[in-house]
CSV table of C-alpha atoms and ligand atoms in Angstrom, one decimal:
chain,number,residue,atom,x,y,z
A,1,MET,CA,0.0,0.0,0.0
A,2,PHE,CA,1.0,3.6,-0.6
A,3,HIS,CA,2.7,5.5,2.3
A,4,LYS,CA,1.9,9.0,1.1
A,5,ILE,CA,-0.5,10.5,-1.5
A,6,LEU,CA,-0.5,13.9,-3.0
A,7,ILE,CA,-3.9,15.3,-3.8
A,8,ALA,CA,-3.9,17.4,-7.0
A,9,ASN,CA,-7.1,19.2,-6.2
A,10,ARG,CA,-8.9,21.6,-3.8
A,11,GLY,CA,-12.3,22.0,-2.2
A,12,GLU,CA,-14.6,19.2,-1.0
A,13,ILE,CA,-13.1,16.4,-3.2
A,14,ALA,CA,-9.6,17.1,-1.7
A,15,LEU,CA,-11.2,16.7,1.8
A,16,ARG,CA,-12.9,13.5,0.7
A,17,ILE,CA,-9.6,12.0,-0.5
A,18,ILE,CA,-7.7,13.2,2.6
A,19,ARG,CA,-10.3,11.5,4.9
A,20,ALA,CA,-10.0,8.3,2.9
A,21,CYS,CA,-6.2,8.5,3.3
A,22,LYS,CA,-6.4,9.0,7.1
A,23,GLU,CA,-8.7,6.0,7.5
A,24,MET,CA,-6.3,3.9,5.4
A,25,GLY,CA,-3.2,5.0,7.4
A,26,ILE,CA,-1.8,6.9,4.4
A,27,LYS,CA,-0.1,10.3,4.8
A,28,SER,CA,-1.7,13.0,2.7
A,29,VAL,CA,-0.1,16.0,1.0
A,30,ALA,CA,-2.2,19.0,0.0
A,31,VAL,CA,-1.2,21.4,-2.8
A,32,HIS,CA,-2.6,24.8,-3.1
A,33,SER,CA,-2.5,28.1,-5.1
A,34,GLU,CA,-1.5,31.4,-3.4
A,35,ALA,CA,-5.2,32.3,-3.0
A,36,ASP,CA,-5.9,29.0,-1.3
A,37,GLN,CA,-3.6,29.4,1.7
A,38,GLU,CA,-6.6,29.5,4.0
A,39,ALA,CA,-8.4,26.6,2.4
A,40,LEU,CA,-9.6,23.7,4.5
A,41,HIS,CA,-7.8,21.0,2.5
A,42,VAL,CA,-4.5,22.7,3.4
A,43,SER,CA,-5.1,22.5,7.2
A,44,LEU,CA,-6.5,19.0,7.1
A,45,ALA,CA,-3.7,17.3,5.2
A,46,ASP,CA,-0.6,16.1,6.9
A,47,GLU,CA,1.6,18.4,4.7
A,48,SER,CA,0.9,21.2,2.3
A,49,ILE,CA,2.8,22.8,-0.6
A,50,CYS,CA,2.1,26.0,-2.5
A,51,ILE,CA,2.3,25.2,-6.2
A,52,GLY,CA,1.8,28.5,-7.8
A,53,PRO,CA,-0.3,31.7,-8.4
A,54,THR,CA,-4.1,31.9,-8.0
A,55,ALA,CA,-4.9,31.1,-11.7
A,56,SER,CA,-5.7,27.4,-12.1
A,57,ALA,CA,-3.5,27.3,-15.2
A,58,GLU,CA,-0.5,28.2,-13.1
A,59,SER,CA,-1.2,26.0,-10.1
A,60,TYR,CA,-3.8,23.1,-10.1
A,61,LEU,CA,-3.2,22.6,-13.8
A,62,ASN,CA,0.6,23.1,-13.7
A,63,ILE,CA,2.0,19.6,-14.3
A,64,LYS,CA,5.6,20.7,-13.7
A,65,ALA,CA,4.8,22.3,-10.3
A,66,LEU,CA,2.7,19.3,-9.3
A,67,ILE,CA,5.5,16.8,-10.1
A,68,SER,CA,8.1,19.0,-8.3
A,69,ALA,CA,5.8,19.0,-5.2
A,70,ALA,CA,5.3,15.2,-5.4
A,71,GLU,CA,9.1,14.7,-5.6
A,72,ILE,CA,9.8,17.2,-2.7
A,73,ALA,CA,7.2,15.5,-0.5
A,74,ASP,CA,8.4,12.1,-1.7
A,75,VAL,CA,4.9,10.6,-2.4
A,76,ASP,CA,4.2,7.2,-4.0
A,77,ALA,CA,1.0,8.3,-5.7
A,78,ILE,CA,-1.1,11.3,-6.9
A,79,HIS,CA,-4.9,11.4,-6.7
A,80,PRO,CA,-6.3,13.9,-9.2
A,81,GLY,CA,-9.9,14.1,-7.9
A,82,TYR,CA,-12.3,15.4,-10.6
A,83,GLY,CA,-11.9,18.3,-13.0
A,84,PHE,CA,-8.4,19.9,-13.3
A,85,LEU,CA,-6.0,17.2,-14.5
A,86,SER,CA,-8.1,14.1,-13.7
A,87,GLU,CA,-8.7,13.2,-17.4
A,88,ASN,CA,-5.4,14.5,-18.8
A,89,ALA,CA,-3.6,11.6,-20.4
A,90,GLU,CA,-0.3,13.5,-20.5
A,91,PHE,CA,-0.4,14.0,-16.8
A,92,ALA,CA,-1.1,10.4,-16.1
A,93,GLU,CA,1.9,9.5,-18.4
A,94,VAL,CA,4.3,12.0,-16.7
A,95,CYS,CA,3.4,10.6,-13.3
A,96,GLU,CA,4.1,7.1,-14.3
A,97,GLN,CA,7.4,8.1,-16.0
A,98,CYS,CA,8.4,9.8,-12.7
A,99,GLY,CA,7.7,6.6,-10.8
A,100,ILE,CA,4.6,8.1,-9.1
A,101,THR,CA,1.3,6.0,-9.4
A,102,PHE,CA,-1.5,8.0,-11.0
A,103,ILE,CA,-4.6,7.0,-9.0
A,104,GLY,CA,-6.9,6.6,-12.0
A,105,PRO,CA,-7.1,4.9,-15.4
A,106,THR,CA,-4.2,4.6,-17.8
A,107,ALA,CA,-3.4,7.3,-20.3
A,108,ASP,CA,-4.5,4.9,-23.0
A,109,ASN,CA,-7.9,4.4,-21.3
A,110,MET,CA,-8.4,8.2,-21.1
A,111,ARG,CA,-7.5,8.7,-24.8
A,112,ARG,CA,-9.7,5.8,-26.0
A,113,MET,CA,-12.7,7.1,-24.0
A,114,GLY,CA,-11.9,10.8,-24.3
A,115,ASP,CA,-12.2,10.7,-28.0
A,116,LYS,CA,-16.0,10.2,-28.6
A,117,ILE,CA,-15.7,8.6,-32.0
A,118,SER,CA,-13.1,6.1,-30.7
A,119,ALA,CA,-15.3,5.5,-27.6
A,120,ARG,CA,-18.3,4.7,-29.9
A,121,GLN,CA,-16.2,2.2,-31.8
A,122,THR,CA,-14.9,0.6,-28.7
A,123,VAL,CA,-18.2,0.1,-27.0
A,124,THR,CA,-19.9,-1.0,-30.2
A,125,ASP,CA,-17.3,-3.8,-30.5
A,126,ALA,CA,-18.1,-4.7,-26.9
A,127,GLY,CA,-21.9,-5.1,-27.7
A,128,VAL,CA,-23.1,-1.9,-25.9
A,129,PRO,CA,-26.1,-0.2,-27.6
A,130,ILE,CA,-25.4,3.2,-29.2
A,131,LEU,CA,-27.8,5.5,-31.1
A,132,PRO,CA,-27.8,5.1,-34.9
A,133,GLY,CA,-25.1,7.3,-36.4
A,134,THR,CA,-21.5,7.3,-37.6
A,135,ASN,CA,-18.5,5.8,-36.0
A,136,LYS,CA,-16.2,7.9,-38.0
A,137,SER,CA,-15.5,11.6,-38.6
A,138,ILE,CA,-17.9,13.4,-41.0
A,139,GLU,CA,-15.9,15.3,-43.6
A,140,THR,CA,-18.4,16.4,-46.2
A,141,VAL,CA,-21.9,17.8,-46.3
A,142,ASP,CA,-22.9,15.0,-48.8
A,143,GLU,CA,-21.7,12.4,-46.4
A,144,ALA,CA,-23.8,14.0,-43.6
A,145,GLN,CA,-26.9,14.3,-45.8
A,146,GLN,CA,-26.7,10.6,-46.7
A,147,ILE,CA,-26.4,9.5,-43.1
A,148,ALA,CA,-29.1,11.9,-41.8
A,149,ASP,CA,-31.5,10.6,-44.5
A,150,ASP,CA,-30.8,7.0,-43.4
A,151,ILE,CA,-31.3,7.5,-39.7
A,152,GLY,CA,-34.0,10.2,-40.0
A,153,TYR,CA,-34.3,13.7,-38.4
A,154,PRO,CA,-33.8,15.1,-35.9
A,155,VAL,CA,-30.1,14.4,-35.6
A,156,ILE,CA,-27.3,15.7,-33.4
A,157,ILE,CA,-23.8,16.7,-34.5
A,158,LYS,CA,-21.2,16.2,-31.8
A,159,ALA,CA,-17.5,17.1,-31.6
A,160,SER,CA,-15.4,14.0,-31.2
A,161,ALA,CA,-13.1,15.8,-28.7
A,162,GLY,CA,-16.1,17.4,-27.0
A,163,GLY,CA,-18.2,15.9,-24.2
A,164,GLY,CA,-20.3,17.0,-21.3
A,165,GLY,CA,-22.5,18.9,-23.7
A,166,ARG,CA,-19.8,21.0,-25.3
A,167,GLY,CA,-19.8,21.3,-29.1
A,168,MET,CA,-23.2,19.9,-30.0
A,169,LYS,CA,-25.7,21.0,-32.7
A,170,ILE,CA,-29.2,19.6,-33.1
A,171,VAL,CA,-30.5,19.6,-36.6
A,172,HIS,CA,-34.2,19.2,-37.4
A,173,SER,CA,-34.3,19.3,-41.2
A,174,PRO,CA,-32.0,18.7,-44.3
A,175,ALA,CA,-32.0,22.4,-45.1
A,176,SER,CA,-30.0,23.3,-42.0
A,177,LEU,CA,-27.6,20.3,-42.0
A,178,GLY,CA,-24.9,21.6,-44.2
A,179,ASN,CA,-24.4,24.8,-42.2
A,180,ALA,CA,-24.6,22.9,-38.9
A,181,VAL,CA,-21.8,20.5,-40.0
A,182,ALA,CA,-19.6,23.3,-41.2
A,183,THR,CA,-20.1,25.4,-38.0
A,184,ALA,CA,-19.7,22.3,-35.8
A,185,ARG,CA,-16.3,21.5,-37.4
A,186,THR,CA,-15.1,25.1,-37.1
A,187,GLU,CA,-16.2,25.3,-33.5
A,188,ALA,CA,-14.7,21.9,-32.7
A,189,GLN,CA,-11.3,23.0,-34.2
A,190,ALA,CA,-11.4,26.3,-32.3
A,191,GLY,CA,-12.6,24.8,-29.0
A,192,PHE,CA,-10.8,21.5,-28.8
A,193,GLY,CA,-8.0,21.7,-31.4
A,194,LYS,CA,-9.6,18.9,-33.4
A,195,ALA,CA,-12.3,19.4,-36.1
A,196,ASP,CA,-13.7,15.8,-36.1
A,197,VAL,CA,-17.5,15.6,-35.7
A,198,TYR,CA,-20.0,12.7,-35.9
A,199,ILE,CA,-23.7,12.4,-36.3
A,200,GLU,CA,-26.2,10.6,-34.1
A,201,LYS,CA,-30.0,10.2,-34.0
A,202,PHE,CA,-31.3,12.9,-31.6
A,203,CYS,CA,-33.2,11.5,-28.6
A,204,GLN,CA,-35.8,14.1,-27.6
A,205,HIS,CA,-36.9,13.2,-24.0
A,206,PRO,CA,-34.1,11.2,-22.5
A,207,ARG,CA,-33.2,10.7,-18.8
A,208,HIS,CA,-29.5,10.8,-18.0
A,209,VAL,CA,-28.7,7.5,-16.3
A,210,GLU,CA,-25.1,6.5,-15.5
A,211,ILE,CA,-23.5,3.4,-14.1
A,212,GLN,CA,-20.7,3.5,-11.6
A,213,VAL,CA,-18.0,0.9,-12.4
A,214,LEU,CA,-14.9,-0.2,-10.4
A,215,GLY,CA,-12.0,-2.2,-11.9
A,216,ASP,CA,-8.8,-3.5,-10.6
A,217,LYS,CA,-5.4,-4.5,-12.1
A,218,HIS,CA,-6.4,-8.2,-12.0
A,219,GLY,CA,-9.1,-8.0,-14.7
A,220,ASN,CA,-12.0,-7.7,-12.4
A,221,VAL,CA,-14.7,-5.1,-13.1
A,222,ILE,CA,-18.0,-4.7,-11.2
A,223,HIS,CA,-20.7,-2.1,-11.3
A,224,LEU,CA,-22.4,-0.3,-8.3
A,225,GLY,CA,-25.8,0.4,-9.9
A,226,GLU,CA,-27.0,3.6,-11.4
A,227,ARG,CA,-27.5,7.3,-10.7
A,228,ASP,CA,-30.2,9.4,-12.3
A,229,CYS,CA,-28.7,12.8,-13.1
A,230,SER,CA,-31.4,14.2,-15.3
A,231,ILE,CA,-31.9,17.4,-13.3
A,232,GLN,CA,-29.3,19.6,-15.0
A,233,ARG,CA,-29.1,23.2,-16.2
A,234,ARG,CA,-26.7,24.1,-19.1
A,235,HIS,CA,-25.1,20.7,-18.7
A,236,GLN,CA,-24.4,21.3,-15.1
A,237,LYS,CA,-25.9,18.6,-12.9
A,238,LEU,CA,-27.8,19.9,-9.9
A,239,ILE,CA,-29.5,16.9,-8.4
A,240,GLU,CA,-28.5,13.2,-8.6
A,241,GLU,CA,-30.1,10.2,-7.1
A,242,SER,CA,-29.9,6.4,-6.8
A,243,PRO,CA,-31.7,4.3,-7.7
A,244,CYS,CA,-33.2,5.9,-10.8
A,245,PRO,CA,-37.0,6.2,-10.1
A,246,VAL,CA,-38.0,4.4,-13.3
A,247,LEU,CA,-35.4,1.6,-13.6
A,248,SER,CA,-36.6,-2.0,-13.4
A,249,PRO,CA,-34.2,-4.6,-11.9
A,250,GLU,CA,-34.0,-6.2,-15.3
A,251,LEU,CA,-33.0,-2.9,-17.0
A,252,ARG,CA,-30.5,-2.2,-14.2
A,253,GLN,CA,-28.9,-5.6,-14.8
A,254,LYS,CA,-28.7,-5.0,-18.5
A,255,MET,CA,-27.3,-1.5,-18.2
A,256,GLY,CA,-24.8,-2.6,-15.5
A,257,ALA,CA,-23.6,-5.6,-17.6
A,258,CYS,CA,-23.1,-3.4,-20.6
A,259,ALA,CA,-21.1,-0.9,-18.5
A,260,VAL,CA,-18.9,-3.7,-17.2
A,261,ASP,CA,-18.4,-4.9,-20.8
A,262,ALA,CA,-17.4,-1.4,-22.0
A,263,ALA,CA,-14.9,-1.1,-19.1
A,264,LYS,CA,-13.5,-4.6,-19.7
A,265,ALA,CA,-13.1,-3.8,-23.4
A,266,VAL,CA,-10.3,-1.3,-22.4
A,267,ASN,CA,-8.9,-3.2,-19.4
A,268,TYR,CA,-10.3,-0.5,-17.1
A,269,SER,CA,-8.7,-0.7,-13.6
A,270,SER,CA,-10.1,2.2,-11.7
A,271,ALA,CA,-13.3,4.0,-10.8
A,272,GLY,CA,-15.3,5.2,-13.8
A,273,THR,CA,-18.8,6.0,-15.0
A,274,VAL,CA,-20.6,4.9,-18.1
A,275,GLU,CA,-23.2,7.5,-19.1
A,276,TYR,CA,-26.4,6.5,-20.9
A,277,LEU,CA,-29.4,8.2,-22.4
A,278,LEU,CA,-32.5,6.3,-21.3
A,279,ASP,CA,-35.3,6.8,-23.8
A,280,THR,CA,-39.1,6.9,-22.8
A,281,ASP,CA,-39.6,3.4,-24.2
A,282,GLY,CA,-36.9,1.9,-21.9
A,283,SER,CA,-34.2,1.7,-24.6
A,284,PHE,CA,-30.8,2.8,-23.4
A,285,TYR,CA,-27.8,4.1,-25.4
A,286,PHE,CA,-24.2,4.7,-24.5
A,287,MET,CA,-23.4,8.4,-24.4
A,288,GLU,CA,-19.8,8.6,-23.0
A,289,MET,CA,-17.5,7.1,-20.4
A,290,ASN,CA,-16.0,9.4,-17.7
A,291,THR,CA,-12.6,8.1,-16.7
A,292,ARG,CA,-12.5,9.7,-13.2
A,293,VAL,CA,-14.3,9.7,-9.9
A,294,GLN,CA,-17.3,11.9,-10.2
A,295,VAL,CA,-18.9,14.7,-8.1
A,296,GLU,CA,-22.0,12.6,-7.4
A,297,HIS,CA,-20.1,9.4,-6.3
A,298,PRO,CA,-21.5,9.7,-2.7
A,299,VAL,CA,-25.1,8.8,-3.7
A,300,THR,CA,-23.8,5.4,-4.9
A,301,GLU,CA,-21.7,5.0,-1.7
A,302,MET,CA,-24.9,5.7,0.4
A,303,VAL,CA,-26.9,3.0,-1.3
A,304,THR,CA,-24.2,0.3,-1.7
A,305,GLY,CA,-22.0,1.0,1.4
A,306,VAL,CA,-18.9,0.8,-0.8
A,307,ASP,CA,-16.3,3.5,-0.2
A,308,ILE,CA,-15.5,4.3,-3.9
A,309,ILE,CA,-12.4,6.4,-3.1
A,310,LYS,CA,-10.8,3.7,-0.9
A,311,GLU,CA,-11.6,1.0,-3.5
A,312,GLN,CA,-10.0,3.3,-6.1
A,313,ILE,CA,-6.8,3.8,-4.0
A,314,ASN,CA,-6.6,0.0,-3.3
A,315,SER,CA,-6.9,-0.8,-7.0
A,316,ALA,CA,-4.2,1.7,-7.9
A,317,ALA,CA,-1.9,0.0,-5.4
A,318,GLY,CA,-2.5,-3.3,-7.2
A,319,LEU,CA,-4.8,-4.9,-4.7
A,320,PRO,CA,-7.8,-6.8,-6.0
A,321,LEU,CA,-11.4,-5.4,-5.5
A,322,ARG,CA,-12.8,-6.4,-2.1
A,323,TYR,CA,-16.2,-7.0,-3.6
A,324,ARG,CA,-17.6,-9.4,-6.3
A,325,GLN,CA,-20.7,-8.4,-8.3
A,326,GLU,CA,-22.9,-10.6,-6.1
A,327,ASP,CA,-21.7,-8.8,-3.0
A,328,ILE,CA,-23.2,-5.5,-4.2
A,329,LYS,CA,-26.7,-4.9,-2.9
A,330,MET,CA,-28.5,-1.6,-3.3
A,331,SER,CA,-30.4,-0.5,-0.2
A,332,GLY,CA,-32.7,2.4,0.3
A,333,HIS,CA,-32.6,5.7,-1.7
A,334,ALA,CA,-30.0,8.5,-1.8
A,335,ILE,CA,-30.3,12.0,-3.2
A,336,GLU,CA,-27.6,14.6,-3.6
A,337,CYS,CA,-28.2,18.4,-4.0
A,338,ARG,CA,-25.3,20.4,-5.3
A,339,ILE,CA,-24.9,23.6,-3.3
A,340,ASN,CA,-23.4,26.3,-5.6
A,341,ALA,CA,-22.5,29.9,-4.8
A,342,GLU,CA,-24.8,31.2,-7.4
A,343,ASP,CA,-27.2,34.1,-8.2
A,344,PRO,CA,-30.5,32.3,-8.4
A,345,GLU,CA,-31.9,34.7,-11.1
A,346,LYS,CA,-28.9,34.8,-13.5
A,347,PHE,CA,-27.3,31.4,-12.7
A,348,THR,CA,-23.9,33.3,-12.4
A,349,PRO,CA,-21.3,32.7,-9.7
A,350,PHE,CA,-21.8,34.6,-6.4
A,351,PRO,CA,-18.5,34.5,-4.5
A,352,GLY,CA,-17.9,36.2,-1.2
A,353,LYS,CA,-17.4,35.9,2.5
A,354,ILE,CA,-19.4,33.4,4.6
A,355,THR,CA,-20.9,35.6,7.5
A,356,GLY,CA,-23.1,32.9,9.0
A,357,TYR,CA,-22.8,29.1,8.8
A,358,HIS,CA,-24.8,26.2,10.1
A,359,THR,CA,-24.9,22.7,8.6
A,360,PRO,CA,-27.7,20.2,8.9
A,361,GLY,CA,-27.2,16.8,10.6
A,362,GLY,CA,-29.1,13.8,11.8
A,363,MET,CA,-29.7,10.3,10.6
A,364,GLY,CA,-28.9,9.7,7.0
A,365,VAL,CA,-27.6,13.2,6.3
A,366,ARG,CA,-24.1,13.7,4.8
A,367,ILE,CA,-22.3,16.9,3.9
A,368,GLU,CA,-19.2,17.1,1.6
A,369,SER,CA,-18.0,20.7,1.8
A,370,ALA,CA,-14.8,22.6,2.4
A,371,LEU,CA,-16.7,25.7,3.7
A,372,TYR,CA,-16.3,27.2,7.2
A,373,HIS,CA,-17.5,30.3,9.0
A,374,GLN,CA,-15.7,33.4,7.8
A,375,TYR,CA,-14.2,31.6,4.8
A,376,THR,CA,-14.3,33.6,1.5
A,377,VAL,CA,-15.6,31.7,-1.5
A,378,LEU,CA,-13.2,32.7,-4.3
A,379,PRO,CA,-14.2,33.9,-7.8
A,380,HIS,CA,-11.3,32.1,-9.4
A,381,TYR,CA,-12.6,28.5,-9.1
A,382,ASP,CA,-15.7,26.4,-9.5
A,383,SER,CA,-18.8,27.7,-7.8
A,384,MET,CA,-19.8,24.4,-6.2
A,385,ILE,CA,-19.3,24.9,-2.5
A,386,GLY,CA,-20.8,21.8,-1.1
A,387,LYS,CA,-22.9,18.7,-1.6
A,388,LEU,CA,-25.8,17.7,0.7
A,389,ILE,CA,-26.5,14.0,0.4
A,390,VAL,CA,-29.3,12.1,2.2
A,391,HIS,CA,-30.1,8.5,2.5
A,392,ALA,CA,-33.4,7.0,3.6
A,393,GLU,CA,-35.4,3.8,3.2
A,394,ASN,CA,-37.3,4.9,0.1
A,395,ARG,CA,-37.5,7.8,-2.3
A,396,GLU,CA,-40.4,9.5,-0.6
A,397,ASP,CA,-38.6,9.6,2.8
A,398,ALA,CA,-35.4,10.7,1.1
A,399,ILE,CA,-37.1,13.7,-0.4
A,400,LYS,CA,-38.6,14.6,3.0
A,401,ARG,CA,-35.2,14.2,4.7
A,402,MET,CA,-33.6,16.4,2.0
A,403,ALA,CA,-36.3,19.1,2.5
A,404,CYS,CA,-35.7,19.1,6.3
A,405,ALA,CA,-31.9,19.2,5.9
A,406,LEU,CA,-32.2,22.1,3.4
A,407,ASP,CA,-34.4,24.0,5.8
A,408,GLU,CA,-31.6,23.6,8.5
A,409,TYR,CA,-28.8,24.7,6.2
A,410,ILE,CA,-27.7,28.3,6.8
A,411,ILE,CA,-25.1,29.9,4.5
A,412,GLU,CA,-25.1,33.7,4.9
A,413,GLY,CA,-23.1,36.4,3.0
A,414,ILE,CA,-23.5,34.8,-0.4
A,415,LYS,CA,-26.3,33.5,-2.5
A,416,THR,CA,-26.7,29.7,-3.1
A,417,THR,CA,-28.7,27.1,-4.8
A,418,ILE,CA,-30.4,26.1,-1.5
A,419,PRO,CA,-33.7,27.9,-2.3
A,420,PHE,CA,-33.8,26.2,-5.7
A,421,HIS,CA,-33.4,22.8,-4.1
A,422,GLN,CA,-36.1,23.6,-1.5
A,423,LYS,CA,-38.5,24.3,-4.4
A,424,MET,CA,-37.5,21.2,-6.2
A,425,MET,CA,-38.2,19.0,-3.2
A,426,ALA,CA,-41.8,20.4,-3.2
A,427,ASN,CA,-42.3,20.1,-7.0
A,428,LYS,CA,-45.0,17.6,-7.9
A,429,ASP,CA,-43.3,16.3,-11.0
A,430,PHE,CA,-40.0,15.8,-9.2
A,431,ILE,CA,-41.8,14.0,-6.3
A,432,ASN,CA,-43.5,11.7,-8.8
A,433,GLY,CA,-40.2,11.0,-10.5
A,434,ASP,CA,-41.7,12.4,-13.7
A,435,PHE,CA,-38.8,14.3,-15.4
A,436,ASP,CA,-36.2,14.1,-18.1
A,437,THR,CA,-33.2,16.2,-19.1
A,438,ASN,CA,-35.4,19.0,-20.4
A,439,PHE,CA,-37.1,19.5,-17.0
A,440,LEU,CA,-35.4,22.8,-16.1
A,441,GLU,CA,-36.0,24.2,-19.5
A,442,ARG,CA,-39.7,23.4,-19.2
A,443,VAL,CA,-40.4,24.2,-15.6
A,444,LYS,CA,-39.5,27.6,-14.0
A,445,ILE,CA,-38.1,26.9,-10.5
B,1,LIG,C1,-27.6,13.6,-26.8
B,1,LIG,C2,-29.0,14.0,-26.5
B,1,LIG,C3,-29.9,13.5,-27.3
B,1,LIG,N1,-29.7,12.7,-28.3
B,1,LIG,N2,-27.4,12.8,-27.8
B,1,LIG,C4,-25.5,16.2,-23.4
B,1,LIG,C5,-24.2,15.9,-22.7
B,1,LIG,C6,-23.5,15.0,-23.6
B,1,LIG,N3,-22.9,14.0,-22.8
B,1,LIG,C7,-24.4,14.5,-24.6
B,1,LIG,N4,-25.7,15.2,-24.3
B,1,LIG,C8,-26.8,14.9,-25.0
B,1,LIG,N5,-26.6,14.0,-26.0
B,1,LIG,C9,-28.4,12.3,-28.5
B,1,LIG,N6,-28.1,11.5,-29.6
B,1,LIG,C10,-29.2,14.9,-25.4
B,1,LIG,C11,-28.1,15.3,-24.7
B,1,LIG,C12,-28.4,16.3,-23.7
B,1,LIG,C13,-28.4,15.9,-22.3
B,1,LIG,C14,-27.9,14.7,-21.9
B,1,LIG,C15,-27.9,14.4,-20.6
B,1,LIG,C16,-28.2,15.3,-19.7
B,1,LIG,C17,-28.6,16.6,-20.0
B,1,LIG,C18,-28.7,16.9,-21.4
B,1,LIG,C19,-29.1,18.2,-21.7
B,1,LIG,C20,-29.2,18.5,-23.1
B,1,LIG,C21,-28.8,17.6,-24.0
């Protein structure tokens, strides 16, 4: 097992990883930017190192500074968390070249899944369902017209190097296809440095359902069931829950088995997530695979009892998974609300000093946050300041528990998404599980 791990991240996920390290008897090293001197991850880790100026590009994204810190602190491994360098294949490669274990998938895994055309090809070969479309880059308008005529409108054009909703164009008729392809290619080149785009049938009212997978370096891959992440705004998830309110045990088994097959197809040996679109008729289609631990991993931990971060660290150290598929039982219902420092009217960041702070507690209530009284939420980084996760016997009780916890939560001095979540927990359609990814465009909360 590792003796010391460097955490190449900040905020709540850095705390999450530090806590796992402490429980495992592993020393932790926090890194921070100049502006993050007062951040909680810095005081909770065993050691801390300043790696550069406030701008992420010069600190949390600075590979040279991170490797220098890792060498000075003499760590065995680096955990990248999510965001920042967590899906950067070059960083994973540099770590390994320096004799430091990257706690995550291989650089090859990241490249294969990070490129969406290559991911489509890989999972198709593994027998995972995908939406009708192309498994190669679309170069000409004629080619696009032919394919769109075959699969039928509406279609969606996606950048191969995109993902997470960036670089997509929905096309409803042949008249607008040519322009859309050309624009998509130009934008993909400008945004991602790669012009490749592909076409898929557009699914109009999908739910976003994703499967958590865990792999080890002995060829074992298991899944930990699903999360429904349909409540999103501008491709930012706001509420996640497990189980998905509409998934039958049969469908869970199928989606889980496909996710395991997709992971096995690339010899995946870490924590990952296979994202699907779930159509209204119960058909599901592979969307993308995220090769990192995700923000919403706690909802899966609450229903399965599996500590995903510890399992991920164990796997990276070469130990086999401590669970077989048949050991995984989902129990009760978990919901996560993302608490963002955000203006509720404009959905823009709202940084500032916390002048009053009280966190909810009680049975089945979990908070993942790096906030404290008098802390200043900085404008330089992500606006997510915490996650409130509840677990209860069933969905109805989980919603009630969440509503009570939100009522108890006091964060003064800034605006947050707490009032939004309070309204959601009282929304009839949400309570009935009656929603898809378009929910927040249709309903004014
Ligand atoms: C789609 C789709 C409908 N049909 N692909 C958005 C994020 C990126 N992973 C892919 N996305 C979508 N791809 C086809 N063929 C609808 C979306 C989509 C979406 C997906 C999940 C959650 C929220 C969403 C919001 C808008 C669009």
